[in-house]
PDB file of C-alpha atoms in Angstrom:
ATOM      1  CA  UNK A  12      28.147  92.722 -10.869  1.00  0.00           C
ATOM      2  CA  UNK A  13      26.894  94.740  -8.088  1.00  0.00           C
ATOM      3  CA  UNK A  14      25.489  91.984  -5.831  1.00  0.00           C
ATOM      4  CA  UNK A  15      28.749  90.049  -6.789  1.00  0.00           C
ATOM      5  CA  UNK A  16      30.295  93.209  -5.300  1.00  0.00           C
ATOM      6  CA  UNK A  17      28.205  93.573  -2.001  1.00  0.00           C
ATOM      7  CA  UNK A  18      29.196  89.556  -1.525  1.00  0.00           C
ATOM      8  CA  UNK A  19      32.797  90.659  -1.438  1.00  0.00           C
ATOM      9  CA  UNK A  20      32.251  93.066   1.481  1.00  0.00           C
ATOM     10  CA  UNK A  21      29.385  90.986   3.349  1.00  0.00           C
ATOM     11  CA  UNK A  22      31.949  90.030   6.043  1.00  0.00           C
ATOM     12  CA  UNK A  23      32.599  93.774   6.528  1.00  0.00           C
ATOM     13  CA  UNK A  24      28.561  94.517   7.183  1.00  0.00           C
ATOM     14  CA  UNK A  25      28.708  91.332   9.286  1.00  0.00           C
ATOM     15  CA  UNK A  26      31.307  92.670  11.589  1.00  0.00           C
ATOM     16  CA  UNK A  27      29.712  96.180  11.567  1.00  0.00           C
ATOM     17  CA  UNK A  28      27.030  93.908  13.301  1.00  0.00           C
ATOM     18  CA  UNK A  29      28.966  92.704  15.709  1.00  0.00           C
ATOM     19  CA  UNK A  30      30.550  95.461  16.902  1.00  0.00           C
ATOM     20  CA  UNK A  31      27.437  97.540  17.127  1.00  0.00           C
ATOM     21  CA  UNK A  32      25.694  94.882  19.150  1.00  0.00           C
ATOM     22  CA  UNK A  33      28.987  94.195  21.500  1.00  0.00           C
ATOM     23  CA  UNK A  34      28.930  97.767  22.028  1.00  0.00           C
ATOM     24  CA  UNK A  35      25.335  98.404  22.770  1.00  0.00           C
ATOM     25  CA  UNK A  36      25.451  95.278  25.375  1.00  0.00           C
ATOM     26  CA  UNK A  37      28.432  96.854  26.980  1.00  0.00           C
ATOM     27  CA  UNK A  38      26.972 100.415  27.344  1.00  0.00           C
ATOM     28  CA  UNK A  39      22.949 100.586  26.048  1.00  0.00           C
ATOM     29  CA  UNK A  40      23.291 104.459  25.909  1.00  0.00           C
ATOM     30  CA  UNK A  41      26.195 104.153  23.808  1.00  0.00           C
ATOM     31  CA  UNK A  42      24.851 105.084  20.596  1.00  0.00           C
ATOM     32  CA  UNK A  43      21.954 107.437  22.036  1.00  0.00           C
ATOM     33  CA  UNK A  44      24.607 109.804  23.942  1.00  0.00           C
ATOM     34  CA  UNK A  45      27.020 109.720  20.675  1.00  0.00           C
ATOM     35  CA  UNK A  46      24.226 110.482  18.537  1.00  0.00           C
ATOM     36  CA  UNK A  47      23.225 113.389  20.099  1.00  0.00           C
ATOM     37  CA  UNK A  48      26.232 116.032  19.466  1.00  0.00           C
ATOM     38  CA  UNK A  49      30.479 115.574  19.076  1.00  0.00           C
ATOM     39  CA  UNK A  50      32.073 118.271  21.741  1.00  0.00           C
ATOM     40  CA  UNK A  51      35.691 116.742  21.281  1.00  0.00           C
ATOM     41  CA  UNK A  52      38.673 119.108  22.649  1.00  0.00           C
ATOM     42  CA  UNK A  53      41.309 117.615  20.493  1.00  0.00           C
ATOM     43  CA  UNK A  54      41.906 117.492  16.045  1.00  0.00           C
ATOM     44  CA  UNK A  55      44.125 115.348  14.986  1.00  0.00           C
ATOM     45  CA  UNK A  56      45.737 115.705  12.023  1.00  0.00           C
ATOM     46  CA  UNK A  57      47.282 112.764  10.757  1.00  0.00           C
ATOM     47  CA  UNK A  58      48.362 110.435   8.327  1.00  0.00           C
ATOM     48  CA  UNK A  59      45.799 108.273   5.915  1.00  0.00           C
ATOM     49  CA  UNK A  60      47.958 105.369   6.963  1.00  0.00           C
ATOM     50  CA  UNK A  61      45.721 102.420   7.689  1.00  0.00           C
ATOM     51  CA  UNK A  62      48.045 101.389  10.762  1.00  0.00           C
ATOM     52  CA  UNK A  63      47.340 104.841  12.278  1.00  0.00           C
ATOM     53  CA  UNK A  64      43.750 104.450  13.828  1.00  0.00           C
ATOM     54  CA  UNK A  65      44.235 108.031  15.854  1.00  0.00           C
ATOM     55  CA  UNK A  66      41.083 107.346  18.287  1.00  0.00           C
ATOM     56  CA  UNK A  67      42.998 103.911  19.441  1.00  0.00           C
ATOM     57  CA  UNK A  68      46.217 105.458  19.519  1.00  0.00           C
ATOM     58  CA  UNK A  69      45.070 107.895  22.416  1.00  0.00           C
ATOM     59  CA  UNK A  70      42.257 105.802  23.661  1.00  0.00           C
ATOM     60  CA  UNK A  71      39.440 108.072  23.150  1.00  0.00           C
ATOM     61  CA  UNK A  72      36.622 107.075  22.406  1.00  0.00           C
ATOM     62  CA  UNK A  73      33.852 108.150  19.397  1.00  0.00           C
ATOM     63  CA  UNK A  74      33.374 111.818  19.356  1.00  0.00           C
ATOM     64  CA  UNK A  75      35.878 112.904  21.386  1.00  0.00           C
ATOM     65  CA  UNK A  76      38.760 112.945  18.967  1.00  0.00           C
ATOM     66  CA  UNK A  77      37.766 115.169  15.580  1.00  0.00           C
ATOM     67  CA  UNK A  78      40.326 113.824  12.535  1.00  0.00           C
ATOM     68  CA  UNK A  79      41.631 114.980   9.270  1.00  0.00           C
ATOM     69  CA  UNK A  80      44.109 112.795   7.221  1.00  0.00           C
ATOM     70  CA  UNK A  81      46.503 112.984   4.208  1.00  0.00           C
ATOM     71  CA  UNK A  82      48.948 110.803   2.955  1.00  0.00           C
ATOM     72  CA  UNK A  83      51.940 112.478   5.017  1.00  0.00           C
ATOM     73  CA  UNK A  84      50.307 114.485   7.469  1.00  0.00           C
ATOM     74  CA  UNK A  85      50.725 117.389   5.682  1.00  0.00           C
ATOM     75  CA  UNK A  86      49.073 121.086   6.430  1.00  0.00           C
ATOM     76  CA  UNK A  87      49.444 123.823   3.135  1.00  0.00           C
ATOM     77  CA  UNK A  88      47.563 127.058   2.902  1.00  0.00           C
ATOM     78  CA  UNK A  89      45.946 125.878  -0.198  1.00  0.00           C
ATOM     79  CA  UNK A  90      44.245 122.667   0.901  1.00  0.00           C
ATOM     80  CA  UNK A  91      40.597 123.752   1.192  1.00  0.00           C
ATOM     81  CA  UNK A  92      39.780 120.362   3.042  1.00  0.00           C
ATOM     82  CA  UNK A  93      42.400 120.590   5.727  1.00  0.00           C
ATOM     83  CA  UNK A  94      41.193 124.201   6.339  1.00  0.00           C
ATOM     84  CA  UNK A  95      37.644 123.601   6.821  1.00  0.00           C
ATOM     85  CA  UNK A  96      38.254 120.643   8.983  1.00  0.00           C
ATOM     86  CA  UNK A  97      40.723 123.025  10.739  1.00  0.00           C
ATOM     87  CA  UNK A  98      37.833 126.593  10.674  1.00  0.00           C
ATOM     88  CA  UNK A  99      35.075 123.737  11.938  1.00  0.00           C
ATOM     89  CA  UNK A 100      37.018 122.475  14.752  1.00  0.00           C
ATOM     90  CA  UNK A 101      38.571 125.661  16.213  1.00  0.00           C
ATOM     91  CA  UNK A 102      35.670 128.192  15.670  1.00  0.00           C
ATOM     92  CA  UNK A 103      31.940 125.893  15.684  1.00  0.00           C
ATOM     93  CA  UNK A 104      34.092 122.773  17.904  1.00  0.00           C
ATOM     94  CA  UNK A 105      35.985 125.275  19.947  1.00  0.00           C
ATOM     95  CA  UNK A 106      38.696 122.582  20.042  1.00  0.00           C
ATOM     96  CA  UNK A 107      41.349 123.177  22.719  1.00  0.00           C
ATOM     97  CA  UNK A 108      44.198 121.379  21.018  1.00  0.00           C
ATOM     98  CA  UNK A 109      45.721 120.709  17.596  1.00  0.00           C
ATOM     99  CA  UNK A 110      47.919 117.988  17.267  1.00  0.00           C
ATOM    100  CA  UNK A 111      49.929 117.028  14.102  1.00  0.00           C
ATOM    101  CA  UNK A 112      50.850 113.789  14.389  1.00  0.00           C
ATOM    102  CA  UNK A 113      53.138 111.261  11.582  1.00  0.00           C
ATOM    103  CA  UNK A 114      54.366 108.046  12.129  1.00  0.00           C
ATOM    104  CA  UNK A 115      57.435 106.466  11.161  1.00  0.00           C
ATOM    105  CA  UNK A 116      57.674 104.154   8.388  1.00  0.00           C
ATOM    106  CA  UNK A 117      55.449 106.895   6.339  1.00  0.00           C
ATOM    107  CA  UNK A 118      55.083 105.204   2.512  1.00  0.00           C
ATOM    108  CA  UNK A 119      54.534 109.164   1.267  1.00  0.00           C
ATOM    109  CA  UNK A 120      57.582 110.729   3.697  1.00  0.00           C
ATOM    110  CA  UNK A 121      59.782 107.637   1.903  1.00  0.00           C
ATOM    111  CA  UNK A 122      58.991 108.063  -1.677  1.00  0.00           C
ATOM    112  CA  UNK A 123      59.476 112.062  -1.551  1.00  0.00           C
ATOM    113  CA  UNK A 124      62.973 110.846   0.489  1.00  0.00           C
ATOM    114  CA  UNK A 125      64.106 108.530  -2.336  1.00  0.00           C
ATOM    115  CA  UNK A 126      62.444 110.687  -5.216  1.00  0.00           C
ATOM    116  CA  UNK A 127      60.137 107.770  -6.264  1.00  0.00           C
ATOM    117  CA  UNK A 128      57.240 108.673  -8.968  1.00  0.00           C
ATOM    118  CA  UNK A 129      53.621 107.263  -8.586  1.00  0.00           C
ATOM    119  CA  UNK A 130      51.712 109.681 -10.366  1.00  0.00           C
ATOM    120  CA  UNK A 131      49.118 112.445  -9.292  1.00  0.00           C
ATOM    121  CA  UNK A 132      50.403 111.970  -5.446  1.00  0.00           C
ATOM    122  CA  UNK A 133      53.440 112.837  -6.832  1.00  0.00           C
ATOM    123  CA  UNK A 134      52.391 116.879  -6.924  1.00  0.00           C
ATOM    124  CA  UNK A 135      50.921 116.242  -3.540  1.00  0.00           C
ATOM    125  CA  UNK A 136      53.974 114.769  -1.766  1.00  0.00           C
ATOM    126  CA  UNK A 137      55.693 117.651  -3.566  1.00  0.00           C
ATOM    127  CA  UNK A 138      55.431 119.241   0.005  1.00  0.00           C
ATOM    128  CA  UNK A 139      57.185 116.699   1.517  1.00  0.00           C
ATOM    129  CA  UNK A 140      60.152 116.633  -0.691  1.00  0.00           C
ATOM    130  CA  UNK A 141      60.181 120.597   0.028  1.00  0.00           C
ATOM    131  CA  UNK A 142      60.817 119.705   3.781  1.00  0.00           C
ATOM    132  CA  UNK A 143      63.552 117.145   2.448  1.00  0.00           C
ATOM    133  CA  UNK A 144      65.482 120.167   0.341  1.00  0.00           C
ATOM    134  CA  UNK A 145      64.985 123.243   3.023  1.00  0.00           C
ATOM    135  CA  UNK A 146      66.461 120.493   5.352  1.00  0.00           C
ATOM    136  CA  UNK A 147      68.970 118.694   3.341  1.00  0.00           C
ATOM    137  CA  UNK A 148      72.181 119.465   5.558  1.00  0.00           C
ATOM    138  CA  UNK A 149      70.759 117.546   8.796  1.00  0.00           C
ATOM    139  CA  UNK A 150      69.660 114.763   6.666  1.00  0.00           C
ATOM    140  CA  UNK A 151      73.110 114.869   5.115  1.00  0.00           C
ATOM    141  CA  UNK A 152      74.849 113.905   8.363  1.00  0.00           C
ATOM    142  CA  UNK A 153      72.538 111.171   9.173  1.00  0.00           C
ATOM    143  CA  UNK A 154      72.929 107.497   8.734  1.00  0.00           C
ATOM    144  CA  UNK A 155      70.842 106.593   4.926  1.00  0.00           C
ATOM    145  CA  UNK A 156      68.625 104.120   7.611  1.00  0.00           C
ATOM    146  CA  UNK A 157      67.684 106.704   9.714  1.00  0.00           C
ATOM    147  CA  UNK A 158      67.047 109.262   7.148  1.00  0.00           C
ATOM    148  CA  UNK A 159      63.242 108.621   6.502  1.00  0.00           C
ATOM    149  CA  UNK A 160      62.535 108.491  10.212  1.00  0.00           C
ATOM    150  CA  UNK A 161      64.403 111.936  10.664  1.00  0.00           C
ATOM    151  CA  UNK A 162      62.471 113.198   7.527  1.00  0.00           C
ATOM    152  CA  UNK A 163      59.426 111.990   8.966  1.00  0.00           C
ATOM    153  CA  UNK A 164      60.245 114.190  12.414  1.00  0.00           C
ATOM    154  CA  UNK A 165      60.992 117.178  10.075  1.00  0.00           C
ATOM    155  CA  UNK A 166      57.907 117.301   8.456  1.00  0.00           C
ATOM    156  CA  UNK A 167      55.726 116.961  11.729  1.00  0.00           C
ATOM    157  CA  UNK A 168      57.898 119.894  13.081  1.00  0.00           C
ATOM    158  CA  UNK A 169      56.910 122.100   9.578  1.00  0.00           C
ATOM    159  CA  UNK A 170      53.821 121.062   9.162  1.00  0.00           C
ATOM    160  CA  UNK A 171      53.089 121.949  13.136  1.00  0.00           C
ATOM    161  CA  UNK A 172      54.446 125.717  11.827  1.00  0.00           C
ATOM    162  CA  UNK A 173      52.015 125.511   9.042  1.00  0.00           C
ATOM    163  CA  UNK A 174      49.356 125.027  11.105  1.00  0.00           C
ATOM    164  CA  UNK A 175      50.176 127.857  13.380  1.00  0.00           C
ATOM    165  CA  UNK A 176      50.472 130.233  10.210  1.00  0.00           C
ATOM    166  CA  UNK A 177      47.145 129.696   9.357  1.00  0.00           C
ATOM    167  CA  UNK A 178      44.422 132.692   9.105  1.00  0.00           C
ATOM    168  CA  UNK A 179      42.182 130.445  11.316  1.00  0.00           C
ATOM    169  CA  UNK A 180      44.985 129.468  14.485  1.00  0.00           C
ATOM    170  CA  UNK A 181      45.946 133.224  13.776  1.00  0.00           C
ATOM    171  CA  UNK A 182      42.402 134.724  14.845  1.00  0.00           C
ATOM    172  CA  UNK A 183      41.699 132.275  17.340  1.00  0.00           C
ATOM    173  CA  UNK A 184      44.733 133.358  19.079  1.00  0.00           C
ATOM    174  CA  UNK A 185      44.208 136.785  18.258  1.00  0.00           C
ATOM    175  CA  UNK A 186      41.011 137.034  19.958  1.00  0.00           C
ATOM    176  CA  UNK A 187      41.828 134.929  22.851  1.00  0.00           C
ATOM    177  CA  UNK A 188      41.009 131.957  21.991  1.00  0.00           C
ATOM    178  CA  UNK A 189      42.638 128.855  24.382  1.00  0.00           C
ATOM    179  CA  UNK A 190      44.641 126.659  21.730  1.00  0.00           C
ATOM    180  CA  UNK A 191      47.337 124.690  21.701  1.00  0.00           C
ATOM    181  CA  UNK A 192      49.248 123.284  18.552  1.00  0.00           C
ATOM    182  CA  UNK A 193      51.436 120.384  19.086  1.00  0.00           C
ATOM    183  CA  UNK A 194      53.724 117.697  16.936  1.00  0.00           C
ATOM    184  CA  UNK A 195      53.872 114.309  17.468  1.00  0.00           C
ATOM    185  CA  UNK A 196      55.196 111.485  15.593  1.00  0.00           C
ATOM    186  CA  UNK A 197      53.910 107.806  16.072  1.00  0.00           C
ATOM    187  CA  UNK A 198      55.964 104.708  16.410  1.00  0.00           C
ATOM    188  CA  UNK A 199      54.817 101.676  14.390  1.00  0.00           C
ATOM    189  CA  UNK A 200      56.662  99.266  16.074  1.00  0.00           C
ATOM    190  CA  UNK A 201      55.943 100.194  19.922  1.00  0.00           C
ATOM    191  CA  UNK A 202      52.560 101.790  19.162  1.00  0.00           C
ATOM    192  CA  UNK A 203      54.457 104.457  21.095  1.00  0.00           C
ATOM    193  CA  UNK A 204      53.839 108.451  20.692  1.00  0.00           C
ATOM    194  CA  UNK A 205      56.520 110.815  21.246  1.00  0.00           C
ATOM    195  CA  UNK A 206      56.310 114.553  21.415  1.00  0.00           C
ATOM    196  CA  UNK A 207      58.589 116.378  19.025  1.00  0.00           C
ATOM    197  CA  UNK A 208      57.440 119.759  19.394  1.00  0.00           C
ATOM    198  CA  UNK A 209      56.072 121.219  22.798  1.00  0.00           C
ATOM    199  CA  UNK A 210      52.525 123.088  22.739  1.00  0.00           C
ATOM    200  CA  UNK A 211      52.461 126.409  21.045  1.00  0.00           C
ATOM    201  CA  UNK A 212      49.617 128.567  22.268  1.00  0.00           C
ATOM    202  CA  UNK A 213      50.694 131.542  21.117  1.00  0.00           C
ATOM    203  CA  UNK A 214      52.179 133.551  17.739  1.00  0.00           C
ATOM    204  CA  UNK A 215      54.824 134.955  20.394  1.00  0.00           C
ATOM    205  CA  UNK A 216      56.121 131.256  21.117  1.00  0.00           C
ATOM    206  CA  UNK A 217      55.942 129.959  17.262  1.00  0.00           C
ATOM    207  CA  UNK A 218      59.924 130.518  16.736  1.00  0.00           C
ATOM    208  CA  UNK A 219      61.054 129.482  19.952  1.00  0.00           C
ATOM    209  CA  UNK A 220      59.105 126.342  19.597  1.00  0.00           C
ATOM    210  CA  UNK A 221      60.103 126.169  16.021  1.00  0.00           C
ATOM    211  CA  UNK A 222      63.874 126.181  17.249  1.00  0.00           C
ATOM    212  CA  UNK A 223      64.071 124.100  20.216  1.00  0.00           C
ATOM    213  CA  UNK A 224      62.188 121.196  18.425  1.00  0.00           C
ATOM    214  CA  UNK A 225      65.315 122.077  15.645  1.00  0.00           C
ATOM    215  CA  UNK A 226      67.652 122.034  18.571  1.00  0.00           C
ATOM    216  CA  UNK A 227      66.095 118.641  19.995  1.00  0.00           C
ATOM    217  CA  UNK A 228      65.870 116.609  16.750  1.00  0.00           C
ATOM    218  CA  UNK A 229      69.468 117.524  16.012  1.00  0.00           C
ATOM    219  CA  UNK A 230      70.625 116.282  19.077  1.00  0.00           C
ATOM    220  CA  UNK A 231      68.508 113.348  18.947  1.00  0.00           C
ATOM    221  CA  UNK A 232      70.129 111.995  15.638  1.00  0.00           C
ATOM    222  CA  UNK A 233      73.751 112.960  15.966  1.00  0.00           C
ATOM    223  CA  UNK A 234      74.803 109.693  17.466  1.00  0.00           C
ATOM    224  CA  UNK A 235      72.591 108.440  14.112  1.00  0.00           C
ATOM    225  CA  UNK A 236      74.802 109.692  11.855  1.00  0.00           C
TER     226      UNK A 236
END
């Protein structure tokens, strides 16, 4: 069963070769620079969505983008991954920016949107469908087509709030720490990222942001509706 098993994935290990000796004849030091340390200024937060590769999306290469995914991008106080990914990368990484970043045509964002059931995720994507209800009037007045995409902004623009709550983005700030938290939401079809919520490098500026990215989406959709 097992080498019937590694057969299945042998093209997989055979591509791994590939790659590692394409990249290796295209830069020999390659693999001896990344392997010595990761100094990235940038997490990304993202989606587990296997059409969001985040290094490609900003063309960065190896070790200088550090990444956390969920199904749905989402940031809660609670998660004890997300948080250590988030401790790691602001206070050992000294990471200069944050960014929270969905996509549209999010699986997890659609099935909290329609109230679909798949099991254990279900208690998970509970957080979405929290963003759905605390937002319900603006998704009201927008065309059923557009609603996912518009739920999909909404929760980038929470989550990005969540992130800035946290103990960790709290004391960094607190004690002077450069760091920037931003939203961004990814566009399948044009492989196109747009900015939904400005950089927030400060507690003083979490509202403001908050709002105008409110203000912004809202204007966005109303000829949507």
């Amino acid at each position: 069963m097992c080498q019937q098993e590694k057969s299945h994935l042998a093209h997989l290990l055979d591509n791994n070769r590939e790659w590692a000796k394409r990249t290796q004849a295209r830069d020999p030091e390659f693999f001896k620079t990344l392997s010595m340390q990761q100094n990235p200024d940038y997490l990304w937060i993202g989606c587990s969505d296997s059409r969001v590769p985040a290094n490609e999306i900003v063309d960065l290469m190896p070790g200088e983008l550090f990444v956390h995914r969920n199904v749905a991008n989402v940031v809660v106080h609670t998660d004890h991954n997300c948080l250590s990914v988030m401790q790691y990368a602001v206070e050992v990484l000294k990471v200069k920016h944050i960014m929270v970043v969905g996509h549209y045509g999010c699986g997890g964002v659609k099935a909290a949107l329609d109230g679909a059931k798949f099991g254990l995720i279900d208690n998970w994507l509970r957080h979405v469908v929290d963003v759905k209800e605390k937002h319900q009037a603006v998704l009201r007045d927008i065309a059923e087509l557009k609603q996912s995409d518009v739920l999909c902004e909404l929760n980038v623009i929470e989550q990005v709030r969540n992130v800035c709550r946290t103990a960790i983005v709290q004391d960094a700030w607190n004690r002077g720490q450069t760091l920037q938290i931003h939203g961004w939401v990814y566009g399948l079809a044009d492989g196109l990222l747009h900015e939904l919520i400005q950089a927030v490098g400060s507690d003083e500026l979490v509202s403001s942001k908050y709002e105008q990215a409110m203000v912004s989406l809202l204007t966005r959709n109303q000829d949507k509706a």
